[in-house]
PDB file of C-alpha atoms in Angstrom:
ATOM      1  CA  GLY I   1     -15.756  11.861 -25.761  1.00 75.00           C
ATOM      2  CA  GLN I   2     -13.522   9.669 -23.405  1.00 84.00           C
ATOM      3  CA  ASN I   3     -12.272   6.514 -24.748  1.00 90.00           C
ATOM      4  CA  ILE I   4     -10.163   3.608 -23.708  1.00 95.00           C
ATOM      5  CA  ASP I   5      -8.904   1.044 -26.496  1.00 95.00           C
ATOM      6  CA  GLN I   6      -7.501  -2.356 -25.869  1.00 97.00           C
ATOM      7  CA  PRO I   7      -7.450  -5.510 -27.922  1.00 97.00           C
ATOM      8  CA  THR I   8     -10.386  -7.738 -27.492  1.00 96.00           C
ATOM      9  CA  GLU I   9      -8.323 -10.975 -27.209  1.00 97.00           C
ATOM     10  CA  MET I  10      -4.895 -12.331 -27.274  1.00 98.00           C
ATOM     11  CA  THR I  11      -3.481 -15.782 -27.095  1.00 97.00           C
ATOM     12  CA  ALA I  12       0.024 -16.629 -25.838  1.00 97.00           C
ATOM     13  CA  THR I  13       1.961 -19.809 -24.924  1.00 97.00           C
ATOM     14  CA  GLU I  14       2.852 -20.817 -21.403  1.00 97.00           C
ATOM     15  CA  GLY I  15       6.263 -19.767 -20.315  1.00 97.00           C
ATOM     16  CA  ALA I  16       6.282 -16.959 -23.022  1.00 97.00           C
ATOM     17  CA  ILE I  17       5.988 -13.165 -22.665  1.00 97.00           C
ATOM     18  CA  VAL I  18       2.860 -11.026 -23.860  1.00 98.00           C
ATOM     19  CA  GLN I  19       2.369  -7.403 -24.083  1.00 98.00           C
ATOM     20  CA  ILE I  20      -1.109  -6.045 -23.889  1.00 98.00           C
ATOM     21  CA  ASN I  21      -1.421  -2.525 -25.195  1.00 98.00           C
ATOM     22  CA  CYS I  22      -3.947   0.342 -24.011  1.00 98.00           C
ATOM     23  CA  THR I  23      -4.332   3.689 -25.694  1.00 98.00           C
ATOM     24  CA  TYR I  24      -6.605   6.382 -24.046  1.00 97.00           C
ATOM     25  CA  GLN I  25      -8.153   9.792 -24.940  1.00 95.00           C
ATOM     26  CA  THR I  26      -9.478  11.361 -21.734  1.00 93.00           C
ATOM     27  CA  SER I  27     -10.098  14.680 -20.284  1.00 90.00           C
ATOM     28  CA  GLY I  28      -7.018  15.127 -18.360  1.00 92.00           C
ATOM     29  CA  PHE I  29      -4.904  12.541 -16.815  1.00 93.00           C
ATOM     30  CA  ASN I  30      -4.299  11.358 -12.933  1.00 91.00           C
ATOM     31  CA  GLY I  31      -2.974   8.094 -13.425  1.00 93.00           C
ATOM     32  CA  LEU I  32      -3.493   4.725 -15.154  1.00 95.00           C
ATOM     33  CA  PHE I  33      -4.493   1.482 -13.570  1.00 95.00           C
ATOM     34  CA  TRP I  34      -4.115  -2.133 -14.613  1.00 96.00           C
ATOM     35  CA  TYR I  35      -6.664  -4.765 -13.108  1.00 95.00           C
ATOM     36  CA  GLN I  36      -6.873  -8.363 -13.683  1.00 96.00           C
ATOM     37  CA  GLN I  37     -10.300  -9.998 -13.611  1.00 94.00           C
ATOM     38  CA  HIS I  38     -10.789 -13.866 -13.840  1.00 93.00           C
ATOM     39  CA  ALA I  39     -14.030 -14.968 -15.405  1.00 89.00           C
ATOM     40  CA  GLY I  40     -16.829 -14.453 -13.098  1.00 85.00           C
ATOM     41  CA  GLU I  41     -14.737 -12.760 -10.482  1.00 87.00           C
ATOM     42  CA  ALA I  42     -14.234  -8.993  -9.380  1.00 87.00           C
ATOM     43  CA  PRO I  43     -11.136  -7.059 -10.965  1.00 90.00           C
ATOM     44  CA  THR I  44      -7.905  -7.068  -8.834  1.00 92.00           C
ATOM     45  CA  PHE I  45      -5.440  -4.198  -8.833  1.00 91.00           C
ATOM     46  CA  LEU I  46      -2.047  -5.020 -10.592  1.00 94.00           C
ATOM     47  CA  SER I  47      -0.363  -1.756 -11.310  1.00 94.00           C
ATOM     48  CA  TYR I  48      -0.476   2.082 -11.250  1.00 93.00           C
ATOM     49  CA  ASN I  49       1.282   4.501 -13.634  1.00 95.00           C
ATOM     50  CA  VAL I  50       1.268   8.313 -13.174  1.00 93.00           C
ATOM     51  CA  LEU I  51       4.650   9.283 -14.554  1.00 94.00           C
ATOM     52  CA  ASP I  52       6.152   8.280 -17.897  1.00 97.00           C
ATOM     53  CA  GLY I  53       8.325   4.767 -17.847  1.00 96.00           C
ATOM     54  CA  LEU I  54       8.370   1.383 -16.635  1.00 96.00           C
ATOM     55  CA  GLU I  55       6.948   0.159 -13.296  1.00 93.00           C
ATOM     56  CA  GLU I  56       8.166  -3.515 -12.631  1.00 94.00           C
ATOM     57  CA  LYS I  57       6.333  -5.893 -10.057  1.00 90.00           C
ATOM     58  CA  GLY I  58       7.570  -9.220 -10.336  1.00 94.00           C
ATOM     59  CA  ARG I  59       6.609 -11.120 -13.341  1.00 96.00           C
ATOM     60  CA  PHE I  60       4.276  -7.894 -14.276  1.00 96.00           C
ATOM     61  CA  SER I  61       5.541  -4.712 -15.698  1.00 97.00           C
ATOM     62  CA  SER I  62       3.558  -1.603 -16.814  1.00 97.00           C
ATOM     63  CA  PHE I  63       4.728   1.200 -18.956  1.00 98.00           C
ATOM     64  CA  LEU I  64       3.245   4.732 -19.725  1.00 98.00           C
ATOM     65  CA  SER I  65       3.811   7.551 -22.245  1.00 97.00           C
ATOM     66  CA  ARG I  66       1.690  10.184 -21.406  1.00 96.00           C
ATOM     67  CA  SER I  67       2.442  12.214 -24.589  1.00 96.00           C
ATOM     68  CA  LYS I  68       1.040   9.436 -26.654  1.00 96.00           C
ATOM     69  CA  GLY I  69      -1.613   8.434 -24.513  1.00 96.00           C
ATOM     70  CA  TYR I  70      -0.350   4.808 -24.383  1.00 97.00           C
ATOM     71  CA  SER I  71       0.478   2.283 -21.905  1.00 98.00           C
ATOM     72  CA  TYR I  72       1.197  -1.450 -21.964  1.00 98.00           C
ATOM     73  CA  LEU I  73       1.219  -4.398 -19.542  1.00 98.00           C
ATOM     74  CA  LEU I  74       4.036  -6.842 -19.938  1.00 98.00           C
ATOM     75  CA  LEU I  75       3.491 -10.361 -18.512  1.00 97.00           C
ATOM     76  CA  LYS I  76       6.464 -12.609 -18.312  1.00 97.00           C
ATOM     77  CA  GLU I  77       6.960 -16.313 -17.674  1.00 97.00           C
ATOM     78  CA  LEU I  78       3.288 -16.803 -18.646  1.00 97.00           C
ATOM     79  CA  GLN I  79       1.453 -19.351 -16.379  1.00 97.00           C
ATOM     80  CA  MET I  80      -1.833 -20.980 -16.943  1.00 97.00           C
ATOM     81  CA  LYS I  81      -3.410 -19.096 -13.949  1.00 96.00           C
ATOM     82  CA  ASP I  82      -2.654 -15.792 -15.977  1.00 97.00           C
ATOM     83  CA  SER I  83      -5.661 -16.620 -18.138  1.00 97.00           C
ATOM     84  CA  ALA I  84      -7.908 -13.688 -17.424  1.00 97.00           C
ATOM     85  CA  SER I  85      -9.114 -10.444 -18.588  1.00 96.00           C
ATOM     86  CA  TYR I  86      -6.853  -7.515 -18.227  1.00 97.00           C
ATOM     87  CA  LEU I  87      -8.599  -4.006 -17.895  1.00 96.00           C
ATOM     88  CA  CYS I  88      -6.866  -0.727 -18.355  1.00 97.00           C
ATOM     89  CA  ALA I  89      -8.638   2.308 -16.453  1.00 95.00           C
ATOM     90  CA  VAL I  90      -7.538   5.946 -16.580  1.00 94.00           C
ATOM     91  CA  ARG I  91      -8.445   8.423 -13.941  1.00 91.00           C
ATOM     92  CA  ASP I  92      -9.493  11.661 -15.657  1.00 88.00           C
ATOM     93  CA  SER I  93      -9.269  15.245 -14.542  1.00 87.00           C
ATOM     94  CA  ASN I  94     -12.430  14.728 -12.289  1.00 80.00           C
ATOM     95  CA  TYR I  95     -10.754  11.837 -10.575  1.00 79.00           C
ATOM     96  CA  GLN I  96     -13.102   9.326 -12.185  1.00 82.00           C
ATOM     97  CA  LEU I  97     -12.019   6.165 -13.556  1.00 87.00           C
ATOM     98  CA  ILE I  98     -12.589   5.567 -17.208  1.00 91.00           C
ATOM     99  CA  TRP I  99     -12.437   1.911 -17.828  1.00 93.00           C
ATOM    100  CA  GLY I 100     -11.638   0.037 -21.009  1.00 94.00           C
ATOM    101  CA  ALA I 101     -13.508  -3.124 -22.028  1.00 93.00           C
ATOM    102  CA  GLY I 102     -10.566  -5.397 -21.336  1.00 95.00           C
ATOM    103  CA  THR I 103      -8.407  -7.878 -23.137  1.00 97.00           C
ATOM    104  CA  LYS I 104      -9.144 -11.425 -22.767  1.00 97.00           C
ATOM    105  CA  LEU I 105      -5.673 -13.366 -22.465  1.00 98.00           C
ATOM    106  CA  ILE I 106      -5.867 -17.207 -23.344  1.00 97.00           C
ATOM    107  CA  ILE I 107      -2.867 -19.118 -22.383  1.00 97.00           C
ATOM    108  CA  LYS I 108      -1.885 -22.190 -24.356  1.00 95.00           C
ATOM    109  CA  PRO I 109       0.300 -25.124 -22.975  1.00 93.00           C
TER     110      PRO I 109
ATOM    111  CA  ASP O   1      -8.537  -9.793   6.792  1.00 65.00           C
ATOM    112  CA  ALA O   2      -9.932  -6.465   5.794  1.00 63.00           C
ATOM    113  CA  MET O   3     -12.152  -6.843   2.868  1.00 91.00           C
ATOM    114  CA  VAL O   4     -15.375  -6.042   0.687  1.00 94.00           C
ATOM    115  CA  ILE O   5     -18.252  -8.512   0.956  1.00 94.00           C
ATOM    116  CA  GLN O   6     -21.233  -8.512  -1.239  1.00 94.00           C
ATOM    117  CA  ASN O   7     -24.383 -10.524  -0.542  1.00 89.00           C
ATOM    118  CA  PRO O   8     -25.763 -12.492  -2.142  1.00 91.00           C
ATOM    119  CA  ARG O   9     -23.270 -13.781  -4.719  1.00 92.00           C
ATOM    120  CA  TYR O  10     -26.087 -14.970  -7.080  1.00 95.00           C
ATOM    121  CA  GLN O  11     -29.380 -13.310  -7.162  1.00 96.00           C
ATOM    122  CA  VAL O  12     -32.475 -14.389  -9.342  1.00 96.00           C
ATOM    123  CA  THR O  13     -35.458 -12.046  -9.524  1.00 95.00           C
ATOM    124  CA  GLN O  14     -38.415 -11.836 -11.679  1.00 95.00           C
ATOM    125  CA  PHE O  15     -39.150  -9.056 -14.231  1.00 96.00           C
ATOM    126  CA  GLY O  16     -40.411  -5.943 -12.435  1.00 95.00           C
ATOM    127  CA  LYS O  17     -39.961  -7.550  -8.987  1.00 96.00           C
ATOM    128  CA  PRO O  18     -37.772  -5.110  -6.703  1.00 96.00           C
ATOM    129  CA  VAL O  19     -34.464  -6.552  -5.584  1.00 96.00           C
ATOM    130  CA  THR O  20     -31.737  -5.218  -3.299  1.00 96.00           C
ATOM    131  CA  LEU O  21     -27.795  -5.966  -3.230  1.00 96.00           C
ATOM    132  CA  SER O  22     -25.669  -5.467  -0.370  1.00 96.00           C
ATOM    133  CA  CYS O  23     -22.151  -4.401   0.124  1.00 97.00           C
ATOM    134  CA  SER O  24     -20.277  -4.157   3.276  1.00 96.00           C
ATOM    135  CA  GLN O  25     -16.547  -3.241   4.023  1.00 95.00           C
ATOM    136  CA  THR O  26     -14.144  -3.623   6.958  1.00 93.00           C
ATOM    137  CA  LEU O  27     -11.552  -1.315   5.269  1.00 90.00           C
ATOM    138  CA  ASN O  28     -12.991   1.748   6.805  1.00 90.00           C
ATOM    139  CA  HIS O  29     -12.849   3.496   3.496  1.00 91.00           C
ATOM    140  CA  ASN O  30     -14.539   6.876   2.790  1.00 91.00           C
ATOM    141  CA  VAL O  31     -15.557   6.078  -0.862  1.00 92.00           C
ATOM    142  CA  MET O  32     -17.899   3.267  -2.035  1.00 94.00           C
ATOM    143  CA  TYR O  33     -18.838   2.716  -5.592  1.00 94.00           C
ATOM    144  CA  TRP O  34     -21.436   0.421  -7.355  1.00 96.00           C
ATOM    145  CA  TYR O  35     -20.748  -0.534 -10.926  1.00 95.00           C
ATOM    146  CA  GLN O  36     -22.696  -2.703 -13.369  1.00 96.00           C
ATOM    147  CA  GLN O  37     -20.686  -4.939 -15.766  1.00 94.00           C
ATOM    148  CA  LYS O  38     -22.078  -6.890 -18.630  1.00 93.00           C
ATOM    149  CA  SER O  39     -20.193  -9.690 -20.259  1.00 88.00           C
ATOM    150  CA  SER O  40     -16.952  -8.853 -21.904  1.00 85.00           C
ATOM    151  CA  GLN O  41     -17.707  -4.993 -21.352  1.00 89.00           C
ATOM    152  CA  ALA O  42     -16.072  -2.415 -19.134  1.00 90.00           C
ATOM    153  CA  PRO O  43     -17.650  -1.879 -15.703  1.00 92.00           C
ATOM    154  CA  LYS O  44     -20.005   1.052 -15.736  1.00 93.00           C
ATOM    155  CA  LEU O  45     -20.057   3.258 -12.904  1.00 92.00           C
ATOM    156  CA  LEU O  46     -23.665   3.777 -11.643  1.00 95.00           C
ATOM    157  CA  PHE O  47     -22.904   5.804  -8.549  1.00 91.00           C
ATOM    158  CA  HIS O  48     -20.538   6.505  -5.664  1.00 91.00           C
ATOM    159  CA  TYR O  49     -20.626   7.985  -2.178  1.00 92.00           C
ATOM    160  CA  TYR O  50     -17.846  10.117  -0.957  1.00 89.00           C
ATOM    161  CA  ASP O  51     -18.683   9.458   2.771  1.00 88.00           C
ATOM    162  CA  LYS O  52     -22.307  10.377   2.849  1.00 88.00           C
ATOM    163  CA  ASP O  53     -22.404  12.448  -0.223  1.00 89.00           C
ATOM    164  CA  PHE O  54     -24.110  10.577  -2.990  1.00 90.00           C
ATOM    165  CA  ASN O  55     -22.890  11.084  -6.674  1.00 88.00           C
ATOM    166  CA  ASN O  56     -25.228   9.727  -9.251  1.00 88.00           C
ATOM    167  CA  GLU O  57     -23.769   9.283 -12.800  1.00 87.00           C
ATOM    168  CA  ALA O  58     -25.775  11.222 -15.364  1.00 83.00           C
ATOM    169  CA  ASP O  59     -26.739   8.081 -17.529  1.00 88.00           C
ATOM    170  CA  THR O  60     -27.758   5.972 -14.462  1.00 93.00           C
ATOM    171  CA  PRO O  61     -31.443   5.059 -15.066  1.00 92.00           C
ATOM    172  CA  ASP O  62     -33.831   6.155 -12.037  1.00 92.00           C
ATOM    173  CA  ASN O  63     -34.612   2.505 -11.650  1.00 94.00           C
ATOM    174  CA  PHE O  64     -31.511   2.197  -9.795  1.00 96.00           C
ATOM    175  CA  GLN O  65     -31.187   3.720  -6.156  1.00 95.00           C
ATOM    176  CA  SER O  66     -28.604   3.468  -3.481  1.00 95.00           C
ATOM    177  CA  ARG O  67     -28.458   3.824   0.298  1.00 94.00           C
ATOM    178  CA  ARG O  68     -25.502   4.156   2.516  1.00 95.00           C
ATOM    179  CA  PRO O  69     -26.724   3.851   6.189  1.00 95.00           C
ATOM    180  CA  ASN O  70     -23.268   4.138   7.691  1.00 93.00           C
ATOM    181  CA  THR O  71     -19.528   3.904   6.616  1.00 92.00           C
ATOM    182  CA  SER O  72     -19.527   0.016   6.369  1.00 94.00           C
ATOM    183  CA  PHE O  73     -22.735  -0.668   4.283  1.00 96.00           C
ATOM    184  CA  CYS O  74     -24.146   0.485   0.957  1.00 96.00           C
ATOM    185  CA  PHE O  75     -27.268  -0.888  -0.788  1.00 96.00           C
ATOM    186  CA  LEU O  76     -28.130  -1.058  -4.448  1.00 96.00           C
ATOM    187  CA  ASP O  77     -31.763  -1.028  -4.982  1.00 96.00           C
ATOM    188  CA  ILE O  78     -33.297  -1.980  -8.465  1.00 96.00           C
ATOM    189  CA  ARG O  79     -37.004  -0.905  -8.251  1.00 96.00           C
ATOM    190  CA  SER O  80     -38.256  -2.785 -11.296  1.00 96.00           C
ATOM    191  CA  PRO O  81     -35.671  -4.870 -12.837  1.00 96.00           C
ATOM    192  CA  GLY O  82     -35.914  -5.569 -16.656  1.00 95.00           C
ATOM    193  CA  LEU O  83     -34.195  -8.225 -18.719  1.00 95.00           C
ATOM    194  CA  GLY O  84     -31.643  -5.597 -19.546  1.00 95.00           C
ATOM    195  CA  ASP O  85     -30.542  -5.276 -16.117  1.00 96.00           C
ATOM    196  CA  ALA O  86     -29.220  -8.725 -15.866  1.00 97.00           C
ATOM    197  CA  ALA O  87     -25.489  -8.231 -15.113  1.00 96.00           C
ATOM    198  CA  MET O  88     -22.691  -8.673 -12.645  1.00 95.00           C
ATOM    199  CA  TYR O  89     -22.809  -5.738  -9.960  1.00 97.00           C
ATOM    200  CA  LEU O  90     -19.786  -4.939  -8.290  1.00 95.00           C
ATOM    201  CA  CYS O  91     -19.117  -2.919  -5.201  1.00 96.00           C
ATOM    202  CA  ALA O  92     -15.703  -1.231  -4.698  1.00 94.00           C
ATOM    203  CA  THR O  93     -14.130   1.033  -2.067  1.00 93.00           C
ATOM    204  CA  SER O  94     -11.180   3.381  -2.038  1.00 90.00           C
ATOM    205  CA  PRO O  95      -9.750   5.405   0.882  1.00 86.00           C
ATOM    206  CA  GLU O  96     -10.374   8.708  -0.833  1.00 75.00           C
ATOM    207  CA  ALA O  97     -11.774   9.848  -4.234  1.00 56.00           C
ATOM    208  CA  ALA O  98      -8.594  11.447  -5.541  1.00 55.00           C
ATOM    209  CA  GLY O  99      -4.901  11.540  -5.369  1.00 54.00           C
ATOM    210  CA  GLY O 100      -1.988   8.990  -5.101  1.00 57.00           C
ATOM    211  CA  THR O 101      -2.293   5.260  -5.897  1.00 62.00           C
ATOM    212  CA  ASP O 102      -5.726   5.437  -4.758  1.00 69.00           C
ATOM    213  CA  THR O 103      -6.776   2.106  -5.778  1.00 83.00           C
ATOM    214  CA  GLN O 104     -10.176   0.577  -5.789  1.00 88.00           C
ATOM    215  CA  TYR O 105     -10.765  -2.538  -3.881  1.00 90.00           C
ATOM    216  CA  PHE O 106     -13.640  -4.697  -5.300  1.00 92.00           C
ATOM    217  CA  GLY O 107     -15.963  -7.191  -3.760  1.00 93.00           C
ATOM    218  CA  PRO O 108     -16.611 -10.400  -5.352  1.00 91.00           C
ATOM    219  CA  GLY O 109     -19.575  -9.211  -7.058  1.00 94.00           C
ATOM    220  CA  THR O 110     -23.324 -10.264  -7.326  1.00 96.00           C
ATOM    221  CA  ARG O 111     -24.583 -11.741 -10.428  1.00 95.00           C
ATOM    222  CA  LEU O 112     -28.259 -10.844 -11.005  1.00 96.00           C
ATOM    223  CA  THR O 113     -30.393 -12.879 -13.405  1.00 96.00           C
ATOM    224  CA  VAL O 114     -33.757 -11.545 -14.262  1.00 96.00           C
ATOM    225  CA  LEU O 115     -36.419 -13.954 -15.452  1.00 94.00           C
TER     226      LEU O 115
END
């Protein structure tokens, strides 16, 4: 079967750095996405990785290792508004998105 | 601004009473998706349209139907809602079903309550 694993919940301090990990087992790979979802709202696109390495976009970076089936999302200079769920999703060989259940990130002052 | 719109944002229905959720988009995207998301769970794809071609997920119950009368609009019909159908229903669009940084753009969702 296809599987995406992420920690259920993480806590971090305002101004700090946090890394959210995602491991996946899918039938084929055609890219990995990270989405942010605030409580009661729709997911919004954060990043996309299809090749190994680090993609940086402002305070957010995303890393991919295809050989290890592993990605992480790195959030720097955390702000209270970053409190949200972060969903990892992998596009499989059929170009279907397989979603993780998300990691709820709690930011404390 | 180009966007994905869902109406209503909150819908309350009674057990067994049919309900229709609507989605419209101004992005002119070919692909439209309907997801069901329950609290703290991954979005679950119900079906998607590639243009007018309807693609039903194998485990989507028959209770759920969809219509896409034109590029801009897509509807989710729940014929006989059960208590287990209470969830957030998300509509999303993408330019194409495959290739590139083909992101899905989500509407704000409709939260369905079944009494």
